[in-house]
mmCIF file of C-alpha atoms in Angstrom:
data_model
loop_
_atom_site.group_PDB
_atom_site.id
_atom_site.type_symbol
_atom_site.label_atom_id
_atom_site.label_comp_id
_atom_site.label_asym_id
_atom_site.label_seq_id
_atom_site.Cartn_x
_atom_site.Cartn_y
_atom_site.Cartn_z
ATOM 1 C CA UNK A 1 77.181 177.596 18.432
ATOM 2 C CA UNK A 2 77.815 177.218 22.218
ATOM 3 C CA UNK A 3 75.342 178.168 25.185
ATOM 4 C CA UNK A 4 77.103 179.803 27.935
ATOM 5 C CA UNK A 5 74.927 178.268 30.755
ATOM 6 C CA UNK A 6 76.645 180.414 33.664
ATOM 7 C CA UNK A 7 74.641 183.489 32.344
ATOM 8 C CA UNK A 8 71.400 181.835 33.145
ATOM 9 C CA UNK A 9 72.732 180.681 36.296
ATOM 10 C CA UNK A 10 73.552 184.273 37.207
ATOM 11 C CA UNK A 11 70.135 185.507 36.357
ATOM 12 C CA UNK A 12 68.549 182.829 38.425
ATOM 13 C CA UNK A 13 70.744 183.902 41.483
ATOM 14 C CA UNK A 14 69.904 187.596 40.826
ATOM 15 C CA UNK A 15 66.234 186.903 40.910
ATOM 16 C CA UNK A 16 66.495 184.662 44.062
ATOM 17 C CA UNK A 17 68.263 187.568 45.816
ATOM 18 C CA UNK A 18 65.319 190.021 44.741
ATOM 19 C CA UNK A 19 62.718 187.472 45.754
ATOM 20 C CA UNK A 20 64.399 187.012 49.426
ATOM 21 C CA UNK A 21 64.690 190.827 49.531
ATOM 22 C CA UNK A 22 61.170 191.401 48.722
ATOM 23 C CA UNK A 23 60.019 188.572 51.016
ATOM 24 C CA UNK A 24 61.873 189.998 53.881
ATOM 25 C CA UNK A 25 60.777 193.474 53.498
ATOM 26 C CA UNK A 26 56.991 192.373 52.921
ATOM 27 C CA UNK A 27 57.014 190.750 56.171
ATOM 28 C CA UNK A 28 58.687 193.789 57.818
ATOM 29 C CA UNK A 29 56.262 195.950 56.239
ATOM 30 C CA UNK A 30 53.120 194.110 57.292
ATOM 31 C CA UNK A 31 54.227 192.590 60.687
ATOM 32 C CA UNK A 32 55.152 196.400 61.859
ATOM 33 C CA UNK A 33 51.585 197.405 61.254
ATOM 34 C CA UNK A 34 50.198 194.407 63.251
ATOM 35 C CA UNK A 35 47.407 192.877 61.147
ATOM 36 C CA UNK A 36 45.500 190.377 63.555
ATOM 37 C CA UNK A 37 47.088 187.202 61.907
ATOM 38 C CA UNK A 38 50.667 188.419 62.525
ATOM 39 C CA UNK A 39 50.170 189.406 66.358
ATOM 40 C CA UNK A 40 51.635 185.973 67.361
ATOM 41 C CA UNK A 41 55.118 186.685 65.739
ATOM 42 C CA UNK A 42 55.303 190.541 66.209
ATOM 43 C CA UNK A 43 57.976 190.481 68.926
ATOM 44 C CA UNK A 44 59.966 187.992 66.806
ATOM 45 C CA UNK A 45 59.553 189.079 63.031
ATOM 46 C CA UNK A 46 62.932 191.191 62.825
ATOM 47 C CA UNK A 47 64.693 187.776 63.479
ATOM 48 C CA UNK A 48 62.673 186.202 60.613
ATOM 49 C CA UNK A 49 63.232 189.131 58.534
ATOM 50 C CA UNK A 50 66.923 189.547 59.172
ATOM 51 C CA UNK A 51 67.491 185.651 58.169
ATOM 52 C CA UNK A 52 65.808 186.339 54.690
ATOM 53 C CA UNK A 53 67.932 189.394 53.994
ATOM 54 C CA UNK A 54 71.166 187.817 55.277
ATOM 55 C CA UNK A 55 70.580 185.133 52.998
ATOM 56 C CA UNK A 56 69.880 187.491 50.072
ATOM 57 C CA UNK A 57 73.029 189.265 50.748
ATOM 58 C CA UNK A 58 75.269 186.148 50.788
ATOM 59 C CA UNK A 59 73.834 184.825 47.463
ATOM 60 C CA UNK A 60 74.215 188.480 46.108
ATOM 61 C CA UNK A 61 77.807 188.354 46.821
ATOM 62 C CA UNK A 62 78.426 185.571 44.560
ATOM 63 C CA UNK A 63 76.704 187.229 41.562
ATOM 64 C CA UNK A 64 78.559 189.541 38.759
ATOM 65 C CA UNK A 65 76.340 192.559 39.576
ATOM 66 C CA UNK A 66 75.516 192.785 43.180
ATOM 67 C CA UNK A 67 72.251 194.653 43.994
ATOM 68 C CA UNK A 68 73.596 195.423 47.643
ATOM 69 C CA UNK A 69 76.115 197.937 46.013
ATOM 70 C CA UNK A 70 75.474 201.363 47.622
ATOM 71 C CA UNK A 71 78.415 202.845 49.315
ATOM 72 C CA UNK A 72 76.711 205.765 51.161
ATOM 73 C CA UNK A 73 74.709 203.415 53.607
ATOM 74 C CA UNK A 74 77.371 203.688 56.557
ATOM 75 C CA UNK A 75 76.400 207.202 57.772
ATOM 76 C CA UNK A 76 72.666 206.712 57.920
ATOM 77 C CA UNK A 77 73.196 203.223 59.402
ATOM 78 C CA UNK A 78 75.389 204.567 62.102
ATOM 79 C CA UNK A 79 72.717 207.232 63.046
ATOM 80 C CA UNK A 80 70.128 204.460 63.154
ATOM 81 C CA UNK A 81 72.353 202.406 65.657
ATOM 82 C CA UNK A 82 72.756 205.484 67.624
ATOM 83 C CA UNK A 83 69.123 206.133 67.658
ATOM 84 C CA UNK A 84 68.259 202.592 68.192
ATOM 85 C CA UNK A 85 70.401 201.609 71.084
ATOM 86 C CA UNK A 86 69.462 204.900 72.917
ATOM 87 C CA UNK A 87 65.700 203.953 72.818
ATOM 88 C CA UNK A 88 66.754 200.522 73.706
ATOM 89 C CA UNK A 89 68.614 201.885 76.757
ATOM 90 C CA UNK A 90 65.822 204.397 77.450
ATOM 91 C CA UNK A 91 62.836 202.326 77.102
ATOM 92 C CA UNK A 92 63.389 198.749 77.576
ATOM 93 C CA UNK A 93 66.315 198.635 80.041
ATOM 94 C CA UNK A 94 66.854 195.102 79.310
ATOM 95 C CA UNK A 95 69.084 192.804 77.333
ATOM 96 C CA UNK A 96 66.303 191.537 75.238
ATOM 97 C CA UNK A 97 65.524 194.809 74.190
ATOM 98 C CA UNK A 98 69.027 195.714 73.170
ATOM 99 C CA UNK A 99 69.226 192.351 71.364
ATOM 100 C CA UNK A 100 66.235 193.324 69.378
ATOM 101 C CA UNK A 101 67.810 196.555 68.037
ATOM 102 C CA UNK A 102 70.547 194.287 66.233
ATOM 103 C CA UNK A 103 67.885 192.809 64.085
ATOM 104 C CA UNK A 104 66.179 195.800 63.564
ATOM 105 C CA UNK A 105 69.275 197.586 62.645
ATOM 106 C CA UNK A 106 70.283 194.778 60.054
ATOM 107 C CA UNK A 107 66.862 195.391 58.259
ATOM 108 C CA UNK A 108 67.890 199.271 57.748
ATOM 109 C CA UNK A 109 71.128 198.347 56.913
ATOM 110 C CA UNK A 110 69.995 195.876 54.210
ATOM 111 C CA UNK A 111 67.631 198.491 52.943
ATOM 112 C CA UNK A 112 70.461 201.224 52.760
ATOM 113 C CA UNK A 113 72.556 198.921 50.687
ATOM 114 C CA UNK A 114 70.114 198.151 48.213
ATOM 115 C CA UNK A 115 70.311 199.818 44.801
ATOM 116 C CA UNK A 116 68.478 203.014 44.453
ATOM 117 C CA UNK A 117 67.001 202.409 41.103
ATOM 118 C CA UNK A 118 65.479 199.202 42.474
ATOM 119 C CA UNK A 119 63.515 201.266 45.300
ATOM 120 C CA UNK A 120 60.844 202.044 42.904
ATOM 121 C CA UNK A 121 59.963 198.356 42.256
ATOM 122 C CA UNK A 122 60.159 197.573 45.925
ATOM 123 C CA UNK A 123 57.307 200.308 46.557
ATOM 124 C CA UNK A 124 55.116 198.908 43.781
ATOM 125 C CA UNK A 125 55.508 195.564 45.335
ATOM 126 C CA UNK A 126 54.323 196.870 48.652
ATOM 127 C CA UNK A 127 51.481 198.689 47.278
ATOM 128 C CA UNK A 128 50.174 195.888 45.078
ATOM 129 C CA UNK A 129 50.606 193.639 48.082
ATOM 130 C CA UNK A 130 48.455 195.911 50.284
ATOM 131 C CA UNK A 131 45.858 196.347 47.549
ATOM 132 C CA UNK A 132 45.648 192.408 47.128
ATOM 133 C CA UNK A 133 44.928 192.329 51.117
ATOM 134 C CA UNK A 134 42.361 195.213 50.985
ATOM 135 C CA UNK A 135 40.169 193.987 47.909
ATOM 136 C CA UNK A 136 38.553 190.996 49.861
ATOM 137 C CA UNK A 137 38.647 192.920 52.989
ATOM 138 C CA UNK A 138 36.477 195.526 51.595
ATOM 139 C CA UNK A 139 34.403 193.010 49.654
ATOM 140 C CA UNK A 140 33.348 191.484 52.824
ATOM 141 C CA UNK A 141 33.191 194.564 54.757
ATOM 142 C CA UNK A 142 30.506 195.821 52.233
ATOM 143 C CA UNK A 143 28.813 192.806 52.670
ATOM 144 C CA UNK A 144 28.709 193.391 56.434
ATOM 145 C CA UNK A 145 27.389 196.538 55.914
ATOM 146 C CA UNK A 146 24.504 195.256 53.704
ATOM 147 C CA UNK A 147 23.493 192.842 56.519
ATOM 148 C CA UNK A 148 25.073 189.447 55.028
ATOM 149 C CA UNK A 149 25.546 187.118 58.008
ATOM 150 C CA UNK A 150 29.369 186.722 58.437
ATOM 151 C CA UNK A 151 31.314 184.284 60.694
ATOM 152 C CA UNK A 152 32.988 186.123 63.388
ATOM 153 C CA UNK A 153 34.862 185.857 66.681
ATOM 154 C CA UNK A 154 35.896 187.815 69.590
ATOM 155 C CA UNK A 155 39.417 189.189 69.578
ATOM 156 C CA UNK A 156 41.723 191.183 72.154
ATOM 157 C CA UNK A 157 44.917 192.760 71.370
ATOM 158 C CA UNK A 158 47.091 193.667 74.274
ATOM 159 C CA UNK A 159 44.965 194.760 77.412
ATOM 160 C CA UNK A 160 41.239 195.790 77.236
ATOM 161 C CA UNK A 161 42.194 198.647 75.049
ATOM 162 C CA UNK A 162 41.629 196.812 71.860
ATOM 163 C CA UNK A 163 38.715 194.594 71.703
ATOM 164 C CA UNK A 164 37.270 193.560 68.285
ATOM 165 C CA UNK A 165 34.673 191.592 66.368
ATOM 166 C CA UNK A 166 36.823 189.654 64.096
ATOM 167 C CA UNK A 167 35.160 188.955 60.767
ATOM 168 C CA UNK A 168 38.705 187.353 59.774
ATOM 169 C CA UNK A 169 38.983 189.717 56.534
ATOM 170 C CA UNK A 170 38.324 192.896 58.666
ATOM 171 C CA UNK A 171 37.891 193.559 61.742
ATOM 172 C CA UNK A 172 35.055 195.804 63.690
ATOM 173 C CA UNK A 173 36.295 197.847 66.890
ATOM 174 C CA UNK A 174 33.681 197.138 69.670
ATOM 175 C CA UNK A 175 33.497 200.856 70.377
ATOM 176 C CA UNK A 176 31.966 201.070 66.744
ATOM 177 C CA UNK A 177 29.486 198.189 66.875
ATOM 178 C CA UNK A 178 26.472 200.491 67.426
ATOM 179 C CA UNK A 179 27.610 203.047 64.742
ATOM 180 C CA UNK A 180 25.361 202.859 61.622
ATOM 181 C CA UNK A 181 28.390 202.509 59.454
ATOM 182 C CA UNK A 182 31.632 201.649 61.205
ATOM 183 C CA UNK A 183 34.993 202.947 60.021
ATOM 184 C CA UNK A 184 36.822 200.588 57.816
ATOM 185 C CA UNK A 185 40.189 199.469 59.145
ATOM 186 C CA UNK A 186 40.566 196.241 57.415
ATOM 187 C CA UNK A 187 42.852 193.779 59.513
ATOM 188 C CA UNK A 188 44.569 196.380 61.411
ATOM 189 C CA UNK A 189 44.217 197.524 65.040
ATOM 190 C CA UNK A 190 42.887 201.233 63.948
ATOM 191 C CA UNK A 191 41.569 203.095 61.094
ATOM 192 C CA UNK A 192 44.285 205.309 61.145
ATOM 193 C CA UNK A 193 47.085 202.770 60.635
ATOM 194 C CA UNK A 194 45.325 201.743 57.518
ATOM 195 C CA UNK A 195 44.803 205.161 56.278
ATOM 196 C CA UNK A 196 48.401 206.176 57.062
ATOM 197 C CA UNK A 197 49.969 203.347 55.297
ATOM 198 C CA UNK A 198 47.780 203.885 52.290
ATOM 199 C CA UNK A 199 48.852 207.621 52.005
ATOM 200 C CA UNK A 200 52.572 207.032 52.145
ATOM 201 C CA UNK A 201 52.320 204.060 49.743
ATOM 202 C CA UNK A 202 50.644 206.706 47.449
ATOM 203 C CA UNK A 203 53.396 209.092 48.056
ATOM 204 C CA UNK A 204 56.021 206.557 46.829
ATOM 205 C CA UNK A 205 53.681 205.754 43.858
ATOM 206 C CA UNK A 206 53.839 209.097 42.422
ATOM 207 C CA UNK A 207 53.231 209.124 38.724
ATOM 208 C CA UNK A 208 50.990 205.790 39.130
ATOM 209 C CA UNK A 209 47.825 206.726 40.763
ATOM 210 C CA UNK A 210 45.535 205.297 37.978
ATOM 211 C CA UNK A 211 46.706 201.798 38.624
ATOM 212 C CA UNK A 212 44.418 199.337 39.861
ATOM 213 C CA UNK A 213 46.353 198.812 43.068
ATOM 214 C CA UNK A 214 46.733 202.595 43.834
ATOM 215 C CA UNK A 215 42.906 203.126 43.294
ATOM 216 C CA UNK A 216 42.365 200.313 45.816
ATOM 217 C CA UNK A 217 44.583 202.012 48.223
ATOM 218 C CA UNK A 218 42.814 205.245 47.612
ATOM 219 C CA UNK A 219 39.437 203.871 48.240
ATOM 220 C CA UNK A 220 40.576 202.280 51.502
ATOM 221 C CA UNK A 221 41.909 205.393 52.771
ATOM 222 C CA UNK A 222 38.722 207.169 52.115
ATOM 223 C CA UNK A 223 36.430 204.740 53.709
ATOM 224 C CA UNK A 224 38.827 204.751 56.875
ATOM 225 C CA UNK A 225 37.580 208.166 57.632
ATOM 226 C CA UNK A 226 40.844 208.919 59.156
ATOM 227 C CA UNK A 227 41.246 212.543 59.688
ATOM 228 C CA UNK A 228 44.952 212.280 59.790
ATOM 229 C CA UNK A 229 45.136 210.203 56.646
ATOM 230 C CA UNK A 230 42.739 212.758 54.964
ATOM 231 C CA UNK A 231 45.280 215.564 55.801
ATOM 232 C CA UNK A 232 48.077 213.457 54.658
ATOM 233 C CA UNK A 233 46.370 212.729 51.128
ATOM 234 C CA UNK A 234 45.804 216.379 50.688
ATOM 235 C CA UNK A 235 49.436 217.220 51.422
ATOM 236 C CA UNK A 236 50.535 214.438 49.298
ATOM 237 C CA UNK A 237 48.490 215.500 46.107
ATOM 238 C CA UNK A 238 49.992 219.038 45.993
ATOM 239 C CA UNK A 239 53.661 217.423 47.105
ATOM 240 C CA UNK A 240 53.410 215.220 44.174
ATOM 241 C CA UNK A 241 52.445 217.734 41.697
ATOM 242 C CA UNK A 242 55.197 219.943 42.927
ATOM 243 C CA UNK A 243 57.636 217.173 42.799
ATOM 244 C CA UNK A 244 56.730 216.579 39.309
ATOM 245 C CA UNK A 245 57.222 220.516 38.328
ATOM 246 C CA UNK A 246 53.680 221.083 37.720
ATOM 247 C CA UNK A 247 52.014 224.338 38.297
ATOM 248 C CA UNK A 248 49.507 223.930 41.412
ATOM 249 C CA UNK A 249 47.920 227.004 41.693
ATOM 250 C CA UNK A 250 44.915 226.018 39.343
ATOM 251 C CA UNK A 251 44.774 222.628 41.074
ATOM 252 C CA UNK A 252 44.910 224.232 44.352
ATOM 253 C CA UNK A 253 41.766 226.210 43.364
ATOM 254 C CA UNK A 254 40.097 223.238 42.139
ATOM 255 C CA UNK A 255 40.718 220.962 44.997
ATOM 256 C CA UNK A 256 39.803 223.706 47.599
ATOM 257 C CA UNK A 257 36.518 223.996 45.878
ATOM 258 C CA UNK A 258 35.799 220.160 45.875
ATOM 259 C CA UNK A 259 36.808 220.031 49.846
ATOM 260 C CA UNK A 260 34.485 223.090 50.460
ATOM 261 C CA UNK A 261 31.827 221.501 48.493
ATOM 262 C CA UNK A 262 31.981 218.276 50.566
ATOM 263 C CA UNK A 263 32.288 220.154 53.663
ATOM 264 C CA UNK A 264 29.257 222.278 52.994
ATOM 265 C CA UNK A 265 27.111 219.110 51.687
ATOM 266 C CA UNK A 266 27.973 217.219 54.987
ATOM 267 C CA UNK A 267 25.997 219.795 56.952
ATOM 268 C CA UNK A 268 22.755 219.365 54.923
ATOM 269 C CA UNK A 269 23.105 215.813 53.785
ATOM 270 C CA UNK A 270 20.809 213.874 56.067
ATOM 271 C CA UNK A 271 20.539 217.007 58.603
ATOM 272 C CA UNK A 272 24.317 216.536 59.274
ATOM 273 C CA UNK A 273 24.056 212.905 60.534
ATOM 274 C CA UNK A 274 26.503 211.361 58.256
ATOM 275 C CA UNK A 275 30.111 209.984 58.502
ATOM 276 C CA UNK A 276 31.809 212.836 56.835
ATOM 277 C CA UNK A 277 30.396 215.314 59.019
ATOM 278 C CA UNK A 278 30.680 213.402 62.270
ATOM 279 C CA UNK A 279 34.162 211.868 61.624
ATOM 280 C CA UNK A 280 35.935 214.347 59.639
ATOM 281 C CA UNK A 281 34.060 218.011 59.792
ATOM 282 C CA UNK A 282 33.129 218.170 63.278
ATOM 283 C CA UNK A 283 36.870 217.030 64.322
ATOM 284 C CA UNK A 284 38.172 219.992 62.475
ATOM 285 C CA UNK A 285 36.178 222.517 64.631
ATOM 286 C CA UNK A 286 38.194 224.978 67.104
ATOM 287 C CA UNK A 287 37.058 225.392 70.334
ATOM 288 C CA UNK A 288 38.925 227.865 72.853
ATOM 289 C CA UNK A 289 41.881 227.528 70.503
ATOM 290 C CA UNK A 290 41.976 223.769 70.352
ATOM 291 C CA UNK A 291 41.154 221.543 67.297
ATOM 292 C CA UNK A 292 38.253 219.292 68.157
ATOM 293 C CA UNK A 293 40.072 216.284 66.149
ATOM 294 C CA UNK A 294 43.394 217.045 68.442
ATOM 295 C CA UNK A 295 42.687 214.088 70.652
ATOM 296 C CA UNK A 296 45.985 212.048 70.636
ATOM 297 C CA UNK A 297 46.614 212.846 74.106
ATOM 298 C CA UNK A 298 44.252 212.843 77.372
ATOM 299 C CA UNK A 299 43.983 215.678 79.676
ATOM 300 C CA UNK A 300 45.859 213.874 82.350
ATOM 301 C CA UNK A 301 48.895 213.263 80.182
ATOM 302 C CA UNK A 302 48.818 216.982 78.891
ATOM 303 C CA UNK A 303 49.200 218.091 82.537
ATOM 304 C CA UNK A 304 51.839 215.475 83.185
ATOM 305 C CA UNK A 305 53.569 216.782 80.097
ATOM 306 C CA UNK A 306 53.642 220.378 81.203
ATOM 307 C CA UNK A 307 55.186 219.234 84.589
ATOM 308 C CA UNK A 308 57.888 217.138 82.737
ATOM 309 C CA UNK A 309 58.679 220.190 80.454
ATOM 310 C CA UNK A 310 59.777 222.048 83.544
ATOM 311 C CA UNK A 311 61.703 219.031 85.160
ATOM 312 C CA UNK A 312 65.150 217.783 84.625
ATOM 313 C CA UNK A 313 63.811 214.916 82.736
ATOM 314 C CA UNK A 314 63.422 216.741 79.341
ATOM 315 C CA UNK A 315 66.926 215.830 78.171
ATOM 316 C CA UNK A 316 66.383 212.035 78.265
ATOM 317 C CA UNK A 317 62.718 211.486 78.749
ATOM 318 C CA UNK A 318 60.678 210.085 81.717
ATOM 319 C CA UNK A 319 58.931 206.621 82.115
ATOM 320 C CA UNK A 320 55.199 206.730 81.334
ATOM 321 C CA UNK A 321 52.893 204.976 83.838
ATOM 322 C CA UNK A 322 50.219 204.591 81.188
ATOM 323 C CA UNK A 323 51.203 203.114 77.891
ATOM 324 C CA UNK A 324 47.692 203.318 76.079
ATOM 325 C CA UNK A 325 45.497 206.090 74.698
ATOM 326 C CA UNK A 326 48.248 208.621 74.150
ATOM 327 C CA UNK A 327 50.288 209.184 71.049
ATOM 328 C CA UNK A 328 52.030 211.902 69.014
ATOM 329 C CA UNK A 329 55.167 214.205 69.158
ATOM 330 C CA UNK A 330 54.625 215.014 72.952
ATOM 331 C CA UNK A 331 54.612 211.349 73.774
ATOM 332 C CA UNK A 332 57.742 210.758 71.896
ATOM 333 C CA UNK A 333 59.450 213.853 73.615
ATOM 334 C CA UNK A 334 58.058 212.397 77.084
ATOM 335 C CA UNK A 335 59.517 208.964 76.510
ATOM 336 C CA UNK A 336 62.833 209.658 75.002
ATOM 337 C CA UNK A 337 63.665 213.510 75.751
ATOM 338 C CA UNK A 338 65.025 216.171 73.568
ATOM 339 C CA UNK A 339 68.174 214.023 73.016
ATOM 340 C CA UNK A 340 65.887 211.428 71.388
ATOM 341 C CA UNK A 341 64.145 213.974 69.368
ATOM 342 C CA UNK A 342 67.361 215.220 68.180
ATOM 343 C CA UNK A 343 68.635 211.816 67.177
ATOM 344 C CA UNK A 344 65.382 210.872 65.135
ATOM 345 C CA UNK A 345 65.629 214.189 63.245
ATOM 346 C CA UNK A 346 69.374 213.614 62.493
ATOM 347 C CA UNK A 347 68.437 210.046 61.176
ATOM 348 C CA UNK A 348 65.967 210.955 58.768
ATOM 349 C CA UNK A 349 67.919 213.855 57.418
ATOM 350 C CA UNK A 350 70.817 211.527 56.896
ATOM 351 C CA UNK A 351 68.350 208.567 55.603
ATOM 352 C CA UNK A 352 66.858 210.955 52.892
ATOM 353 C CA UNK A 353 69.954 213.117 52.218
ATOM 354 C CA UNK A 354 71.740 211.353 49.612
ATOM 355 C CA UNK A 355 68.698 211.408 47.185
ATOM 356 C CA UNK A 356 69.384 213.165 43.909
ATOM 357 C CA UNK A 357 65.815 214.288 43.825
ATOM 358 C CA UNK A 358 65.600 217.386 45.982
ATOM 359 C CA UNK A 359 61.903 217.772 45.915
ATOM 360 C CA UNK A 360 61.206 214.118 46.239
ATOM 361 C CA UNK A 361 63.208 214.033 49.505
ATOM 362 C CA UNK A 362 61.700 217.404 50.930
ATOM 363 C CA UNK A 363 58.287 216.036 50.077
ATOM 364 C CA UNK A 364 59.184 212.873 52.128
ATOM 365 C CA UNK A 365 60.259 215.100 54.674
ATOM 366 C CA UNK A 366 57.130 217.102 54.969
ATOM 367 C CA UNK A 367 55.009 213.894 55.143
ATOM 368 C CA UNK A 368 57.306 212.489 57.914
ATOM 369 C CA UNK A 369 56.797 215.483 60.015
ATOM 370 C CA UNK A 370 53.057 215.297 59.569
ATOM 371 C CA UNK A 371 52.985 211.705 60.881
ATOM 372 C CA UNK A 372 55.333 212.303 63.529
ATOM 373 C CA UNK A 373 53.296 215.098 64.880
ATOM 374 C CA UNK A 374 50.068 212.982 64.912
ATOM 375 C CA UNK A 375 51.329 209.666 66.435
ATOM 376 C CA UNK A 376 55.233 209.690 66.148
ATOM 377 C CA UNK A 377 55.423 205.887 64.764
ATOM 378 C CA UNK A 378 57.476 207.033 61.820
ATOM 379 C CA UNK A 379 60.154 204.264 62.382
ATOM 380 C CA UNK A 380 57.487 201.251 61.753
ATOM 381 C CA UNK A 381 58.718 199.787 58.393
ATOM 382 C CA UNK A 382 55.094 200.038 57.374
ATOM 383 C CA UNK A 383 55.764 203.536 57.105
ATOM 384 C CA UNK A 384 59.546 203.970 56.797
ATOM 385 C CA UNK A 385 60.071 201.799 53.911
ATOM 386 C CA UNK A 386 57.407 203.649 51.610
ATOM 387 C CA UNK A 387 58.600 207.326 52.963
ATOM 388 C CA UNK A 388 62.274 206.055 52.071
ATOM 389 C CA UNK A 389 61.211 204.756 48.460
ATOM 390 C CA UNK A 390 59.492 208.153 48.068
ATOM 391 C CA UNK A 391 62.489 210.273 48.931
ATOM 392 C CA UNK A 392 64.505 208.348 46.303
ATOM 393 C CA UNK A 393 61.627 208.384 43.520
ATOM 394 C CA UNK A 394 63.498 209.436 40.509
ATOM 395 C CA UNK A 395 61.282 210.701 37.722
ATOM 396 C CA UNK A 396 63.683 209.758 35.092
ATOM 397 C CA UNK A 397 64.006 205.965 36.032
ATOM 398 C CA UNK A 398 62.881 203.733 33.588
ATOM 399 C CA UNK A 399 59.968 202.427 35.418
ATOM 400 C CA UNK A 400 58.299 205.680 36.041
ATOM 401 C CA UNK A 401 58.784 206.423 32.005
ATOM 402 C CA UNK A 402 57.555 203.399 30.805
ATOM 403 C CA UNK A 403 54.346 205.067 30.118
ATOM 404 C CA UNK A 404 53.342 208.634 29.995
ATOM 405 C CA UNK A 405 49.867 208.508 31.251
ATOM 406 C CA UNK A 406 48.784 211.644 33.121
ATOM 407 C CA UNK A 407 47.852 210.541 36.869
ATOM 408 C CA UNK A 408 47.566 211.839 40.334
#
């Protein structure tokens, strides 16, 4: 009997390719979300990620069964190049900004070439990694709430818009220091950043919501008290059921009853002086046709936007004077014009379109549009990668059928 050692060598190389790919995607995922411990490399992380992915692709070329084997990557990749360089020319107007597009584009290129059937494993690794970060973060956050003394330091991100007390495992925004119970944001600049990424990961983890890591994500989302994340979650619950072909009418009635009970209870619990009422319910009140929680833009920006819509800048956008305090689709249109809006819509259509699961890609599209409407940061890898994996989530693949427990 002879042993063919080359088989073991090939398996080892394939595992190395996956390791390098996952390492690169994890770095892109977390760095784009701006946790405080990665602020120092935020401007350079695409270079590090590109190096890891390039190494993975070079090794992959020497294997008998390449993982970077997709042939339908060219059109969505070209769409990103067009969008990326358009934004680079409009926004940065510098050689440095245009060079950065090369590295960002290479990350998209590697993702688009990666085997579809492996995307489910990628989403699970991202979800587990986020949960591993959040478990100690939530533990120490609850210790803080119960009054345990914890070491901390002052921290500033950018200009004076972001000021924190840094407890190392979690941040407390200085605007919430006097709150009875501050919103949980873990190590990220805003609770909405945390809540949104947990929501899109749960979308990509359809069929696995009872796993420990997804329970962790759901818990973190709920205690972030992010109105946007709550809206995404409700939409994702129904979209996941619809994608799996379940009848949703009864579930719609049950979930509506639960939401109504929580809202009514928030009015009476502690005479309405509670987090659910103040951070969620009151922000859903409508006054003179405006939603109270619709505060993504300032009054000054809204007035400037009205002027912008009547100007010749609507095609290619206009440079903003104030870069903090405003977000959402209006800001994207203001910065990039309607040409930029058309390019980003085209990119997402072409990125999701090759998916064979029609309902999965429609679900990913709906959640993408919801996020775009709220803050427009849908190209962050911390959001795009889970959304992309969700669009290609095939219920018939081996990983999703490895057990048949009822979930979601």
